[in-house]
Amino acid sequence: MALSTSLVFYFCCGQLEDQTKKLHKDMKKSTEADLAMSKAAVKISADLLSNPLCEQDQAFLESMTALDTAMRRMDAFNQEKVNQIQKTVIDPLKKYSGVFPSLNMAVKRREQALQDYKRLQSKVEKYEEKEKTGPVMVKLHQAREELRPVKEDFEAKNKQLLDEMPKFYHSRIDYFQPSFEALIRAQVVYFTEMYKIFSELTDQIDQAGLTDEQRERETEAKLSELRALSIVADD
């Protein structure tokens, strides 16, 4: 029963190790993608700001300047968010993953102690089945003496795992809950700031008060004018 219980928790801890490593990897990918996104947005706004149209159209220049400012603010807040997630989520995940090698080694030591115990127990049983002659009794006594410390060693290692492995497994919620709460707070702060930034940007560039549908029709009309030019007409 004790062995089966320890095996169940060992299996659960194995799953926990895999899930922790996967979550750590996914969180790193997520933050890297976040940073790449905001850096790309800054690059795009900078390219638009350097567009020759900005030299010719004051309204376009003002819009692109507002966009560039917004993208740089977004990038700054995004960097703060990523730094916060790194400290409160990714680093704790990495530290937690670092515990599993020691846990796995303890299980391997218990398994080795079990094999030694079984081997010597089998040796004792073999002498117990033989005829009780003087030499056999001497060997039986020696085998029992050899078995005693090995049995005690196994029982100690097994008890340690039975006591500590469930505690380790059940402590995962208390360990991770602060990290996940910090992740949620970081996201809330970030998206709250994004709402402010893009609301301000909308107020700055949406001077004409056009709807998206009107803008789309306007763009299509301009495109039709361009297609009507002989230099871009289809052959």
Coordinates of C-alpha atoms in Angstrom, one line a residue, residues 118-212:
K118 CA 14.9 -7.5 -2.0
R119 CA 18.2 -9.2 -2.9
L120 CA 19.2 -9.7 0.7
Q121 CA 15.7 -10.7 1.8
S122 CA 15.8 -13.4 -0.9
K123 CA 19.2 -14.6 0.4
V124 CA 17.8 -14.9 3.9
E125 CA 14.7 -16.8 2.7
K126 CA 17.0 -19.2 0.8
Y127 CA 18.9 -20.1 3.9
E128 CA 15.7 -20.4 5.9
E129 CA 14.4 -23.0 3.5
K130 CA 17.5 -25.2 3.8
E131 CA 18.2 -27.9 6.4
K132 CA 19.2 -26.3 9.7
T133 CA 22.8 -27.5 9.8
G134 CA 25.5 -25.7 11.6
P135 CA 27.1 -24.0 8.6
V136 CA 23.6 -23.1 7.2
M137 CA 22.7 -21.5 10.5
V138 CA 25.9 -19.5 10.5
K139 CA 25.2 -18.2 7.0
L140 CA 21.6 -17.5 7.9
H141 CA 22.8 -15.4 10.9
Q142 CA 25.2 -13.5 8.7
A143 CA 22.6 -12.9 6.0
R144 CA 20.1 -11.6 8.6
E145 CA 22.8 -9.3 10.0
E146 CA 23.6 -8.1 6.5
L147 CA 19.9 -7.5 5.8
R148 CA 19.1 -5.5 8.9
P149 CA 20.9 -2.2 8.0
V150 CA 19.8 -2.5 4.4
K151 CA 16.2 -2.9 5.5
E152 CA 16.4 0.0 7.8
D153 CA 18.0 2.2 5.1
F154 CA 15.1 1.3 2.7
E155 CA 12.4 1.9 5.3
A156 CA 14.0 5.3 6.1
K157 CA 14.2 6.4 2.5
N158 CA 10.7 5.1 1.8
K159 CA 9.2 6.9 4.8
Q160 CA 10.9 10.1 3.8
L161 CA 9.3 9.9 0.3
L162 CA 5.9 9.0 1.7
D163 CA 6.0 11.9 4.1
E164 CA 7.5 14.6 1.9
M165 CA 6.4 13.8 -1.7
P166 CA 2.6 14.5 -0.9
K167 CA 3.6 17.7 0.9
F168 CA 5.7 18.8 -2.1
Y169 CA 2.9 18.0 -4.5
H170 CA 0.1 19.7 -2.5
S171 CA 2.2 22.8 -1.9
R172 CA 2.2 23.6 -5.6
I173 CA -1.0 25.8 -5.4
D174 CA 0.4 27.9 -2.5
Y175 CA 3.7 28.3 -4.5
F176 CA 2.1 29.3 -7.9
Q177 CA -0.9 31.3 -6.8
P178 CA 1.1 34.5 -6.1
S179 CA 2.7 34.2 -9.5
F180 CA -0.5 33.8 -11.3
E181 CA -2.1 36.7 -9.4
A182 CA 0.9 38.8 -10.3
L183 CA 0.5 37.8 -14.0
I184 CA -3.1 38.9 -14.0
R185 CA -2.3 42.2 -12.3
A186 CA 0.5 42.9 -14.8
Q187 CA -1.9 42.2 -17.7
V188 CA -4.6 44.4 -16.2
V189 CA -2.2 47.3 -15.7
Y190 CA -0.9 46.9 -19.2
F191 CA -4.2 46.7 -21.0
T192 CA -5.6 49.6 -18.9
E193 CA -2.7 51.8 -20.1
M194 CA -3.2 50.5 -23.6
Y195 CA -6.9 51.6 -23.5
K196 CA -5.8 55.1 -22.4
I197 CA -3.0 55.3 -25.0
F198 CA -5.2 54.3 -27.9
S199 CA -8.2 56.3 -26.8
E200 CA -5.9 59.4 -26.8
L201 CA -4.5 58.4 -30.2
T202 CA -8.0 58.0 -31.6
D203 CA -9.0 61.5 -30.4
Q204 CA -5.8 62.9 -32.0
I205 CA -6.1 61.3 -35.4
D206 CA -9.9 60.9 -35.9
Q207 CA -10.5 64.6 -36.7
A208 CA -12.7 63.9 -39.6
G209 CA -15.1 61.8 -37.5
L210 CA -15.4 59.2 -40.2
T211 CA -16.6 55.7 -39.5
D212 CA -14.6 52.6 -40.5

